mmCIF file of C-alpha atoms in Angstrom:
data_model
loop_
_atom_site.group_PDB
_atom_site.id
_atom_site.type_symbol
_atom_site.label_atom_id
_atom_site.label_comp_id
_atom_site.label_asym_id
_atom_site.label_seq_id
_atom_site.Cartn_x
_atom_site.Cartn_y
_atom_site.Cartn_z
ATOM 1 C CA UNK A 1 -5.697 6.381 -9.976
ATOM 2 C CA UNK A 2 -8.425 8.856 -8.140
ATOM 3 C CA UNK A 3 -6.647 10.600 -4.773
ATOM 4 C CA UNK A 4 -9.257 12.762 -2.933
ATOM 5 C CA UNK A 5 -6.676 15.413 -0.742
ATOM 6 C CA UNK A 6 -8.455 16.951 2.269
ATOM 7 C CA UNK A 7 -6.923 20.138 3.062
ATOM 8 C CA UNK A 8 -9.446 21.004 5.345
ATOM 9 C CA UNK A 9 -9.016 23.945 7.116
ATOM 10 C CA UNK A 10 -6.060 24.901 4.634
ATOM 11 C CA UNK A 11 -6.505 27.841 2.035
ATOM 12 C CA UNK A 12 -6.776 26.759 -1.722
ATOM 13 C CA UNK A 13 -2.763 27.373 -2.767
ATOM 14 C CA UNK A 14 -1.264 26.691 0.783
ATOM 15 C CA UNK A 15 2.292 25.674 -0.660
ATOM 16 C CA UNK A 16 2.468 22.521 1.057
ATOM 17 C CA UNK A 17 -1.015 21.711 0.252
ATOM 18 C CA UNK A 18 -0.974 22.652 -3.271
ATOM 19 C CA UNK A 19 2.405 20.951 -4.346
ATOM 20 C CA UNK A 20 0.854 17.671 -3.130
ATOM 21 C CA UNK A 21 -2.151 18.248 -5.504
ATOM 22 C CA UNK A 22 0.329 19.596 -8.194
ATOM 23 C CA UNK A 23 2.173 16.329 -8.614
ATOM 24 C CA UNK A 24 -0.447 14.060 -8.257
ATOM 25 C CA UNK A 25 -2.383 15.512 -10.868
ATOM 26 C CA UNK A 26 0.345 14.998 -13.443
ATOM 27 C CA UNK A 27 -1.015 11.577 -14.086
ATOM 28 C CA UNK A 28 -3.816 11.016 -12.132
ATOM 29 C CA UNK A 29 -7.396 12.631 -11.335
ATOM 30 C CA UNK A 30 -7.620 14.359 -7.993
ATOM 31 C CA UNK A 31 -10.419 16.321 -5.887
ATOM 32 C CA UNK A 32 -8.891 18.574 -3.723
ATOM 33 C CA UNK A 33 -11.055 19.819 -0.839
ATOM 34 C CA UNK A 34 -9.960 23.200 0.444
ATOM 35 C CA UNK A 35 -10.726 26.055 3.118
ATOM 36 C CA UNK A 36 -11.949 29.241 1.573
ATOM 37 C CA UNK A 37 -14.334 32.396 3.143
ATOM 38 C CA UNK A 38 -15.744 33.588 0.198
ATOM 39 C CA UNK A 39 -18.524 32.009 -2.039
ATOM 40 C CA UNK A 40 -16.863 29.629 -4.311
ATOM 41 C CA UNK A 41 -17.985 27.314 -6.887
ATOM 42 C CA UNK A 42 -16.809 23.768 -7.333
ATOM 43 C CA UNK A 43 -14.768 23.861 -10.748
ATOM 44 C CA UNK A 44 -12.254 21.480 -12.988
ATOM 45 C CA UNK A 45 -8.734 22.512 -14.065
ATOM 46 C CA UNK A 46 -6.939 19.728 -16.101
ATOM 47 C CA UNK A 47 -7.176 16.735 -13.869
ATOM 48 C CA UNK A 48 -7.846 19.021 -10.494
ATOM 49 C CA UNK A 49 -11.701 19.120 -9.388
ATOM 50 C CA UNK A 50 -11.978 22.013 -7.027
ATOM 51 C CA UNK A 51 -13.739 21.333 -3.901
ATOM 52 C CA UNK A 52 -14.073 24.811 -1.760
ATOM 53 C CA UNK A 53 -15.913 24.533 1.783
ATOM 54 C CA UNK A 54 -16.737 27.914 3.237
ATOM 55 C CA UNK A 55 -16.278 28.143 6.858
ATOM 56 C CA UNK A 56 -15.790 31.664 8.381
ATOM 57 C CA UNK A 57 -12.795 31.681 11.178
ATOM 58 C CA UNK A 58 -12.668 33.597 14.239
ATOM 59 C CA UNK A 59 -16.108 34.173 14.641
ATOM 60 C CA UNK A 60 -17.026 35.199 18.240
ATOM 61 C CA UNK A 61 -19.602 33.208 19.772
ATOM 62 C CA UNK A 62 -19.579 30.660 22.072
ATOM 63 C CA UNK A 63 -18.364 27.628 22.435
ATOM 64 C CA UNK A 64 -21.122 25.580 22.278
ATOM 65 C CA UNK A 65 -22.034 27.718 18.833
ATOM 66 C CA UNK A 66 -18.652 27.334 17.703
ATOM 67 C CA UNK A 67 -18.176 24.086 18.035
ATOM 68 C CA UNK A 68 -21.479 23.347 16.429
ATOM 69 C CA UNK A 69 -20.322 25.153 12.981
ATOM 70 C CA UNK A 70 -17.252 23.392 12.986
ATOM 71 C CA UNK A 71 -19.056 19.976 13.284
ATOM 72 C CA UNK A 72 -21.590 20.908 10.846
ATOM 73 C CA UNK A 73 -18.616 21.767 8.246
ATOM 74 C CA UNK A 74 -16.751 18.530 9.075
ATOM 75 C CA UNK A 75 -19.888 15.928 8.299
ATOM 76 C CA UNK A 76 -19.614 17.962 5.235
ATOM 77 C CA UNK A 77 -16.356 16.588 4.893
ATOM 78 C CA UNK A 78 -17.276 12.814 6.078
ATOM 79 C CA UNK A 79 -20.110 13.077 3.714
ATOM 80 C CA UNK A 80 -17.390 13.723 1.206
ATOM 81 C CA UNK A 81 -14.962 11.002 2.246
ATOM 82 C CA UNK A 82 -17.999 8.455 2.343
ATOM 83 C CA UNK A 83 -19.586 9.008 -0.809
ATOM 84 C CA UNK A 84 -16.954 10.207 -3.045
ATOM 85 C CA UNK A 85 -15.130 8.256 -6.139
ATOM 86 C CA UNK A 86 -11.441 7.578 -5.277
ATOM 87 C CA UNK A 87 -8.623 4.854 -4.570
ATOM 88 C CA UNK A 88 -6.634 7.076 -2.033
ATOM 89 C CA UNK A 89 -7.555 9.790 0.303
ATOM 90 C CA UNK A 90 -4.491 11.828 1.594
ATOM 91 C CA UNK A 91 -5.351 13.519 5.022
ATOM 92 C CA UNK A 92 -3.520 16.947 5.643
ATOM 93 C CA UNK A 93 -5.030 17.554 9.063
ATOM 94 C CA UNK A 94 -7.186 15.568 10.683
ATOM 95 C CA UNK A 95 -11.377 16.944 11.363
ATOM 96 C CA UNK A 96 -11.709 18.871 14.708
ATOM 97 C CA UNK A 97 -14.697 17.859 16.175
ATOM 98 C CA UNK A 98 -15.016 14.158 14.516
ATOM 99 C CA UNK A 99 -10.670 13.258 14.652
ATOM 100 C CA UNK A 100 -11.819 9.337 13.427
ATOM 101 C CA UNK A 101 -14.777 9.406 11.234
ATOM 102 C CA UNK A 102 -12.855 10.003 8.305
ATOM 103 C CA UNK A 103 -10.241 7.400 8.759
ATOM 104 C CA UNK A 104 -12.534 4.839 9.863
ATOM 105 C CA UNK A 105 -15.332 6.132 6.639
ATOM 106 C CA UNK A 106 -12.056 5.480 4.420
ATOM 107 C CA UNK A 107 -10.895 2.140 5.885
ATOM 108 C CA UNK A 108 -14.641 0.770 6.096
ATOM 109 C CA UNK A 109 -14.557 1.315 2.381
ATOM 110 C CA UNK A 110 -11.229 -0.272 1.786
ATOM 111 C CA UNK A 111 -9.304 2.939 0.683
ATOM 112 C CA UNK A 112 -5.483 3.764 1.393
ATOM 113 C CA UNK A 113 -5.378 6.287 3.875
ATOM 114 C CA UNK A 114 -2.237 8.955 3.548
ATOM 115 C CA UNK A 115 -1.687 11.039 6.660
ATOM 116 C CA UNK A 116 0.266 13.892 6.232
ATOM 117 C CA UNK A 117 2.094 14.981 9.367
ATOM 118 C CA UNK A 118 3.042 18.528 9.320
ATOM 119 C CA UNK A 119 2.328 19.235 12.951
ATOM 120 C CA UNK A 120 2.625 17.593 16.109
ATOM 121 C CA UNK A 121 -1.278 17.597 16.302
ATOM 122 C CA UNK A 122 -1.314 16.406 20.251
ATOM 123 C CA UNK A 123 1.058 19.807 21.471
ATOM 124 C CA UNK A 124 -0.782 22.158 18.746
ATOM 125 C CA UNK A 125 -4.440 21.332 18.947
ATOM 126 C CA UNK A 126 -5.577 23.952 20.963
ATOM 127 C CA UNK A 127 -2.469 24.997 22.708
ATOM 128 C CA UNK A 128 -3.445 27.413 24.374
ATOM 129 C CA UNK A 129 -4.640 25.557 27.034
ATOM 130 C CA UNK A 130 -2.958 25.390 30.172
ATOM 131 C CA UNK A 131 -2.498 23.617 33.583
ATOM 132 C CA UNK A 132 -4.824 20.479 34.124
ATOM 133 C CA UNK A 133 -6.772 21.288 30.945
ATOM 134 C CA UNK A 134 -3.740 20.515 28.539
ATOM 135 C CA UNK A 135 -2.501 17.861 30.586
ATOM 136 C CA UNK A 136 -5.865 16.095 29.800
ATOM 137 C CA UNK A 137 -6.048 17.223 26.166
ATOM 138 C CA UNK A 138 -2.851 15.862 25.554
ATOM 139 C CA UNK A 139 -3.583 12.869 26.809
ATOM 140 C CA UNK A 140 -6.740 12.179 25.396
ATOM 141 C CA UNK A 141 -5.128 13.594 22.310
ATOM 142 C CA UNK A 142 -2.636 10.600 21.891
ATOM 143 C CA UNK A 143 -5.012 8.089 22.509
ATOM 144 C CA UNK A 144 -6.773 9.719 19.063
ATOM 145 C CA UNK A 145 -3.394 10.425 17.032
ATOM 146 C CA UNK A 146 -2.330 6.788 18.000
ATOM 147 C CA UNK A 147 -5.693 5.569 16.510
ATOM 148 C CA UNK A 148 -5.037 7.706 13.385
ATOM 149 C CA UNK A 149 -1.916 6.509 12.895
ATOM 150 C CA UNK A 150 -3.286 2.682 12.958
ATOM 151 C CA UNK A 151 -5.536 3.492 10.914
ATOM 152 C CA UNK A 152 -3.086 5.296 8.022
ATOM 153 C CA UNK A 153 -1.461 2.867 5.503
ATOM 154 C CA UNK A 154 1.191 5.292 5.177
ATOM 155 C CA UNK A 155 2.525 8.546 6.943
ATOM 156 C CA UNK A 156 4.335 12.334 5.520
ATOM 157 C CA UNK A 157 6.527 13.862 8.103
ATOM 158 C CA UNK A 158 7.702 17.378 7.903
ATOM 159 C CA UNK A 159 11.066 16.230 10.049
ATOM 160 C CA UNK A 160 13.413 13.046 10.990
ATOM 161 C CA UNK A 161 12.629 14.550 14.362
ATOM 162 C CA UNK A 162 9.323 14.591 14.480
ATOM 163 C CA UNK A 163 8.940 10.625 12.925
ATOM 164 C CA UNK A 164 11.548 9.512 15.548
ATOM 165 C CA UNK A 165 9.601 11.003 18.498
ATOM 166 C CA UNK A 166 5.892 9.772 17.671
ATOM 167 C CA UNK A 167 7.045 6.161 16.764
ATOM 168 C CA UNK A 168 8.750 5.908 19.634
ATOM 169 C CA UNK A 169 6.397 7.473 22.128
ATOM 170 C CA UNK A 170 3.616 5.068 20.175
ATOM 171 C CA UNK A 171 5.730 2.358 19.558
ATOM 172 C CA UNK A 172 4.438 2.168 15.932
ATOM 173 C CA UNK A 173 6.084 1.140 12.663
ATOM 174 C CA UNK A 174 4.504 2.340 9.306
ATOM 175 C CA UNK A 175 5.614 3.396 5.756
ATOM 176 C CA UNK A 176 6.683 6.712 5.612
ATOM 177 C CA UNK A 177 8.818 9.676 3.722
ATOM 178 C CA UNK A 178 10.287 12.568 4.907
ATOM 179 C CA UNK A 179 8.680 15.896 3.245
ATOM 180 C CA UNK A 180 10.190 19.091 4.803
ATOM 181 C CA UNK A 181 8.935 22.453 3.596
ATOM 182 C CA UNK A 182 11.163 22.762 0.490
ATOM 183 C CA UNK A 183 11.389 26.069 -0.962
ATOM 184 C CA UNK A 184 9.919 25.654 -4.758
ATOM 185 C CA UNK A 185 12.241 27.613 -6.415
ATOM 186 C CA UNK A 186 16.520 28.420 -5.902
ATOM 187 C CA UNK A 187 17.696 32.126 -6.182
ATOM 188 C CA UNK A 188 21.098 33.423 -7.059
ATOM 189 C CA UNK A 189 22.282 35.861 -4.812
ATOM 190 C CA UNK A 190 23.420 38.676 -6.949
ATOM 191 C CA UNK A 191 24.103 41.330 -3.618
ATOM 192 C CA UNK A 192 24.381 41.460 0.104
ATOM 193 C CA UNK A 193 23.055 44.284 2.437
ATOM 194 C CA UNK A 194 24.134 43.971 5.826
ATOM 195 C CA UNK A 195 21.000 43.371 7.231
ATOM 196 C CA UNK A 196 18.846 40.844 9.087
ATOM 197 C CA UNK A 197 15.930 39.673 7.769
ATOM 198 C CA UNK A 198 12.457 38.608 9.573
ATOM 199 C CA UNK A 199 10.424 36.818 6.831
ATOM 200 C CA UNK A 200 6.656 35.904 7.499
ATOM 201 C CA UNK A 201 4.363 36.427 10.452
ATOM 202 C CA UNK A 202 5.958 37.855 13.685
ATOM 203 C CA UNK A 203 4.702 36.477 17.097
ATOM 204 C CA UNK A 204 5.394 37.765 20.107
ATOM 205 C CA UNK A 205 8.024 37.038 22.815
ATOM 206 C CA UNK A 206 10.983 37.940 21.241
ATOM 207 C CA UNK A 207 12.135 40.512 24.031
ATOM 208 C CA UNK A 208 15.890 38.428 23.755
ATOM 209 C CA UNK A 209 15.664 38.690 20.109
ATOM 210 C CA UNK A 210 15.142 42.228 19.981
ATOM 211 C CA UNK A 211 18.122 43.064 22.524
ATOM 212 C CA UNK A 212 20.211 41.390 19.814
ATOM 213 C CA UNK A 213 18.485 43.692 17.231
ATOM 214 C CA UNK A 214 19.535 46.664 18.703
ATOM 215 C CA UNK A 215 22.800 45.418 19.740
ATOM 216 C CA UNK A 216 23.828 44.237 15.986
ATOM 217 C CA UNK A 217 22.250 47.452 14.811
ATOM 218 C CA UNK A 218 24.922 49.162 16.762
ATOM 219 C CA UNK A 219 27.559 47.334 14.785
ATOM 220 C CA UNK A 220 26.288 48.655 11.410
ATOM 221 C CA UNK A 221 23.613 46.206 10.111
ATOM 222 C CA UNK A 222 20.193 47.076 9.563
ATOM 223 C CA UNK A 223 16.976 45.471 10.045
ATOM 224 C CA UNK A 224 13.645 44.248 7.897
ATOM 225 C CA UNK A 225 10.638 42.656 8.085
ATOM 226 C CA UNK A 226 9.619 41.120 4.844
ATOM 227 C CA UNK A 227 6.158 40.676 3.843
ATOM 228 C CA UNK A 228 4.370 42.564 6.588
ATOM 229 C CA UNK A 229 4.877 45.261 9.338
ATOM 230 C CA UNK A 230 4.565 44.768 12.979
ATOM 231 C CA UNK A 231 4.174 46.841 16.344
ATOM 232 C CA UNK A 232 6.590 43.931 17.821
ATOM 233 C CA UNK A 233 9.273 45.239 16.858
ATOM 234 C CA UNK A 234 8.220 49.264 16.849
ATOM 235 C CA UNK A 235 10.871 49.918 19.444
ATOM 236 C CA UNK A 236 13.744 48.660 16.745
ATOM 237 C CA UNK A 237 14.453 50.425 13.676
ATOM 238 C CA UNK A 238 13.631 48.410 10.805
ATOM 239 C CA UNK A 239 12.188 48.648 6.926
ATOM 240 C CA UNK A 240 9.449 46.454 5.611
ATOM 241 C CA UNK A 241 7.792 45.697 2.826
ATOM 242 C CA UNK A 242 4.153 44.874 2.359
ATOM 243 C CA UNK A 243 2.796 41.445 1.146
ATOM 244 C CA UNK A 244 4.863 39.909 -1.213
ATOM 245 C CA UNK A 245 4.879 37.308 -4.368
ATOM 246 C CA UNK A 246 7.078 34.142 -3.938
ATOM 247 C CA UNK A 247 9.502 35.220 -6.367
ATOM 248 C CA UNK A 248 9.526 39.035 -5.310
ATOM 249 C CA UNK A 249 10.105 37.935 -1.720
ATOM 250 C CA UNK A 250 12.641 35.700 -2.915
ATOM 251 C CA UNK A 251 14.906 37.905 -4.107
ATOM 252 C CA UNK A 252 14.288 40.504 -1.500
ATOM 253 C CA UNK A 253 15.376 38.136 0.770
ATOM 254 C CA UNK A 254 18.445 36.971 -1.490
ATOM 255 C CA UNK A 255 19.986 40.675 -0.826
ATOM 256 C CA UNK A 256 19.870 39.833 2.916
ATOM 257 C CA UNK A 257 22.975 38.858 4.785
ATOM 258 C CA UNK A 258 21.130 36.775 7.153
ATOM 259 C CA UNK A 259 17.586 35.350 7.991
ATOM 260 C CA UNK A 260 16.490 35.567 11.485
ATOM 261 C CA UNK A 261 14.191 32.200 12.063
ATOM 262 C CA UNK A 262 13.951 32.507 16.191
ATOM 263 C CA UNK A 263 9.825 32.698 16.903
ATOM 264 C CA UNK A 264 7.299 31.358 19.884
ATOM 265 C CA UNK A 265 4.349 29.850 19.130
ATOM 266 C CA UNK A 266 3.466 29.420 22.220
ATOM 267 C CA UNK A 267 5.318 30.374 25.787
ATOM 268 C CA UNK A 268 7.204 27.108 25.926
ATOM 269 C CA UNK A 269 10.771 26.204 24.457
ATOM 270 C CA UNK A 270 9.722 22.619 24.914
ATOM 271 C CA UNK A 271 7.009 22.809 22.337
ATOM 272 C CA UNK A 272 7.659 20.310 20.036
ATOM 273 C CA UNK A 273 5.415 21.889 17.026
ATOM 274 C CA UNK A 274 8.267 24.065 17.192
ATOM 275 C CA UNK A 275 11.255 22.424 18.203
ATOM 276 C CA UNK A 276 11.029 20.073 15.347
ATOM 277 C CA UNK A 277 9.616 22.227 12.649
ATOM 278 C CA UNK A 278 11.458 23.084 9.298
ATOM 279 C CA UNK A 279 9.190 25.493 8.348
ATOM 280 C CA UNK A 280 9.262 27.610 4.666
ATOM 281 C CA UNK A 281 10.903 30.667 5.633
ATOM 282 C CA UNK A 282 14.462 28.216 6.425
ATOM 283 C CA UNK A 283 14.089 26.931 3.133
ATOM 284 C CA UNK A 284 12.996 29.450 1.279
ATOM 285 C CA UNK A 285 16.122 31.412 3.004
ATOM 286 C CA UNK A 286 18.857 28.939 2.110
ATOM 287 C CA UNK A 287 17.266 28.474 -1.077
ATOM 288 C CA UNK A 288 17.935 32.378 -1.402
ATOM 289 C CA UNK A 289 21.508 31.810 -0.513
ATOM 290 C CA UNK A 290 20.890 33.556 2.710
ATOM 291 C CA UNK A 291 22.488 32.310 5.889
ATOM 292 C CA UNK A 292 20.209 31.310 8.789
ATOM 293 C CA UNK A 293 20.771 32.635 12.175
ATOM 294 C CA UNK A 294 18.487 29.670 14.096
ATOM 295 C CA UNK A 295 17.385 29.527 17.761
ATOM 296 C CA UNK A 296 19.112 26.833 19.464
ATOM 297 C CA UNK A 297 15.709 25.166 20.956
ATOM 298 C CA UNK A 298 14.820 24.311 17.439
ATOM 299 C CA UNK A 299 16.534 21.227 17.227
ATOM 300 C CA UNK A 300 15.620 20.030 13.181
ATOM 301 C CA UNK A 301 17.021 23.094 12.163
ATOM 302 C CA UNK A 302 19.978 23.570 14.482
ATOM 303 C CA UNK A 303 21.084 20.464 13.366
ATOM 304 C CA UNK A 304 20.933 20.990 9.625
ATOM 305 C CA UNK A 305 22.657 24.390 10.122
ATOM 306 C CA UNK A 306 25.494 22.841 12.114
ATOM 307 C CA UNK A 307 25.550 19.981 10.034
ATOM 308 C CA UNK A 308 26.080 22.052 6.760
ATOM 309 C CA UNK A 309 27.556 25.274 7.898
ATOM 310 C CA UNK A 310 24.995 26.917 6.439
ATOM 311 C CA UNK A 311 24.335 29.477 9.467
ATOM 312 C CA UNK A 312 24.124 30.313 12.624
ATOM 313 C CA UNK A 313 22.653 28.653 15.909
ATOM 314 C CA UNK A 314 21.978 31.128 19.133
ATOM 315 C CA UNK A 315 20.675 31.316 22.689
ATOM 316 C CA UNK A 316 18.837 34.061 22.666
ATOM 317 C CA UNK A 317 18.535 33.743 26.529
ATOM 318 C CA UNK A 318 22.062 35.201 25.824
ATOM 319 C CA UNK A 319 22.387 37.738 24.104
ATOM 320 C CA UNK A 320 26.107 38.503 24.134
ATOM 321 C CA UNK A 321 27.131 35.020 23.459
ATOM 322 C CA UNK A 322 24.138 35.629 20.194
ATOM 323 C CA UNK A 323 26.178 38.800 19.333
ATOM 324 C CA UNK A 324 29.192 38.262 19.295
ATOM 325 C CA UNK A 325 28.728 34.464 16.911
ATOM 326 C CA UNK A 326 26.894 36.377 14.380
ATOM 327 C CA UNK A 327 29.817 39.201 14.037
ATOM 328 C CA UNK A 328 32.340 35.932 13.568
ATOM 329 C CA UNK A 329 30.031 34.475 11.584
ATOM 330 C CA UNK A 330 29.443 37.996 9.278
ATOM 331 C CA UNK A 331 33.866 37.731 9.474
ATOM 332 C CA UNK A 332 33.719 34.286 7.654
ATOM 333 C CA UNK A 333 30.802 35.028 5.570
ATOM 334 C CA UNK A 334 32.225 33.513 2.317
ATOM 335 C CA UNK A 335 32.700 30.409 4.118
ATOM 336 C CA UNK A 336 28.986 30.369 4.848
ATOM 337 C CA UNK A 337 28.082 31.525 1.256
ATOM 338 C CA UNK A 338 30.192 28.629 0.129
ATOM 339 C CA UNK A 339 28.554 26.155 2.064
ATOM 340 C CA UNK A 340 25.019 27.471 0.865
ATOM 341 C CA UNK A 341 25.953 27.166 -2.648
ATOM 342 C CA UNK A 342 27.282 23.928 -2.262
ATOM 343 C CA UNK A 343 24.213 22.827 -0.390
ATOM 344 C CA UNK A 344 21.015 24.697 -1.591
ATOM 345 C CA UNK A 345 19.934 21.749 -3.249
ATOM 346 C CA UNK A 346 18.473 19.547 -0.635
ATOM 347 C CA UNK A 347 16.591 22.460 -0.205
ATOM 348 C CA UNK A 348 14.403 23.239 -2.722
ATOM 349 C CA UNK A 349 11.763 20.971 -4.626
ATOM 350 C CA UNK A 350 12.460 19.293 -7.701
ATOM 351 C CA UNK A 351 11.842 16.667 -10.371
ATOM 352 C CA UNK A 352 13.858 13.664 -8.129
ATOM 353 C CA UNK A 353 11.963 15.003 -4.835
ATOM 354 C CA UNK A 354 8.773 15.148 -6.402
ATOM 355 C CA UNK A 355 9.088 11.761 -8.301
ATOM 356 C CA UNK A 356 10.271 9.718 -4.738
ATOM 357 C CA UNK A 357 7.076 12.082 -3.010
ATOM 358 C CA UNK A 358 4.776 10.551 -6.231
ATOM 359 C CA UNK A 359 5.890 6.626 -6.100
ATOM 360 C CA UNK A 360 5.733 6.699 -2.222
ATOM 361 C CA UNK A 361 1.647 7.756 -2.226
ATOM 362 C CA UNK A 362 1.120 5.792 -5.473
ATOM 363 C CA UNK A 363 2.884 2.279 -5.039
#
């Protein structure tokens, strides 16, 4: 079997990405089409070809020049998609300026299509928009996700959550697994710190957050950001390391107490990219044996940490209630530890997960 997996606008060894084109290529032949800035040559590693497409982001110019390099990168793509040997294309985004080409280029020539859902593309595609703008984005936006959808033989969610709310909003039934950002590998915890945590990129809007910061930093824990420093949180004292490798994050974070996962992507708590995200860093913390403290809006993971006592859920709105259930929680924290171990598991990626993931896109 040939799968051609279009990462598009996704670096070469995004972890999502990459672990699709990982176990397919066990057994069959895959191109793998990937974002990159730098000159790159196309190239063949065991049953991988390497497809790079340069694009450089964040260019200022304007938008009529911008959005002519972005569709002159994704006919590159469609060119691709149209010409290209292969059984089954596997979509991990869809093409910004031409959304259909490539499903209807694939279905004209009587391939499966595989759409893998990792964001609630009508919310995040360009969300910063606002007022009458995004209502009309949005809605123009479903019209083009529904017709995506049709058009896929089978779908990838990252959440329950997410699958429950397009089908029913679309009214749509279609093949699909559950694929949630498993962490790829399970640490023992060999020693706590008591300290917090903040793994990954820091946004902004985490005033609430903060206040709890200070306030637990009061009460004897301390504070770091792992894998980067940030002028955020410059009015808290914290530590922080620089960049990371998996496994060296990994067991940084194993020595944590707790993992902070509270964020805004944008300045709603109704944002559904968000809400029902399961992103790597609540994984990757669980799989670390690190309890979760989870904001409360973020209903996938709220209800995993609930369900599993593996954590725990806050309002950050307030921030005494926040306070005072992580010092009960810090009380019990065997019980949590307990519950991690006993869980950990169903969160990290392994030989069962990977086999369901390959018979799903191949049969």
């Amino acid at each position: 079997m040939k799968i051609f997996i279009i990462g598009y606008m996704h670096p070469k060894y995004d972890k999502r990405v990459f672990r699709t084109v990982k176990a397919l290529s066990k057994d069959n032949e895959v191109i793998y089409q990937y974002w990159t800035d730098k000159e790159e040559i196309e190239s063949k590693e065991g049953n991988i070809f390497y497809k790079p497409i340069k694009y450089e982001k964040n260019v200022k110019a304007n938008p009529i020049l911008k959005l002519m390099r972005r569709r002159k990168l994704d006919k590159k793509i469609v060119e691709m998609i149209k010409n290209y040997d292969y059984d089954i294309v596997y979509f991990h985004h869809f093409l910004a300026s031409r959304p259909l080409a490539p499903f209807k280029v694939a279905k004209k020539r009587d391939k499966v299509v595989i759409y893998d859902i990792h964001e609630y593309h009508p919310e995040n595609f360009l969300n910063t928009l606002k007022g009458f703008a995004k209502v009309l984005k949005e809605k123009v936006m479903w019209k083009i996700f529904e017709r995506q959808l049709k058009m896929s033989d089978k779908l990838v969610f990252v959440s329950k959550e997410t699958k429950s709310d397009i089908f029913e909003k679309l009214k749509i039934n279609k093949p699909y697994l559950i694929i949630p950002n498993y962490a790829s590998i399970s640490v023992e915890s060999k020693e706590k710190k008591k300290e917090i945590s903040f793994v990954g990129k820091v946004t902004r809007n985490l005033s609430n957050e903060k206040k709890i910061i200070k306030r637990l930093i009061e009460k004897g824990f301390k504070f770091k950001i792992i894998g980067m420093d940030s002028d955020v949180f410059k009015d808290v004292p914290h530590e922080y390391t620089t960049f990371l490798p998996y496994e060296d994050m990994m067991e940084q974070l194993s020595k944590s107490a707790f993992s902070l996962i509270s964020y805004n992507t944008v300045m709603s708590e109704s944002y559904k990219n968000d809400i029902f995200a399961l992103p790597h860093k609540y994984y990757d913390s669980i799989a670390a044996e690190t309890p979760v403290i989870v904001k409360n809006t973020f209903v996938s993971m709220a209800k995993e940490v609930e369900k599993y006592g593996i954590g725990v859920v806050i309002d950050p709105n307030n921030v005494d209630k926040s306070v005072e259930k992580i010092l009960k929680a810090y009380e019990n924290y065997e019980n949590l530890l307990e519950n991690i171990k006993k869980y950990k598991d169903r969160f990290v990626w392994n030989e069962k997960k990977e086999k369901e993931f390959i018979s799903f896109v191949l049969d």
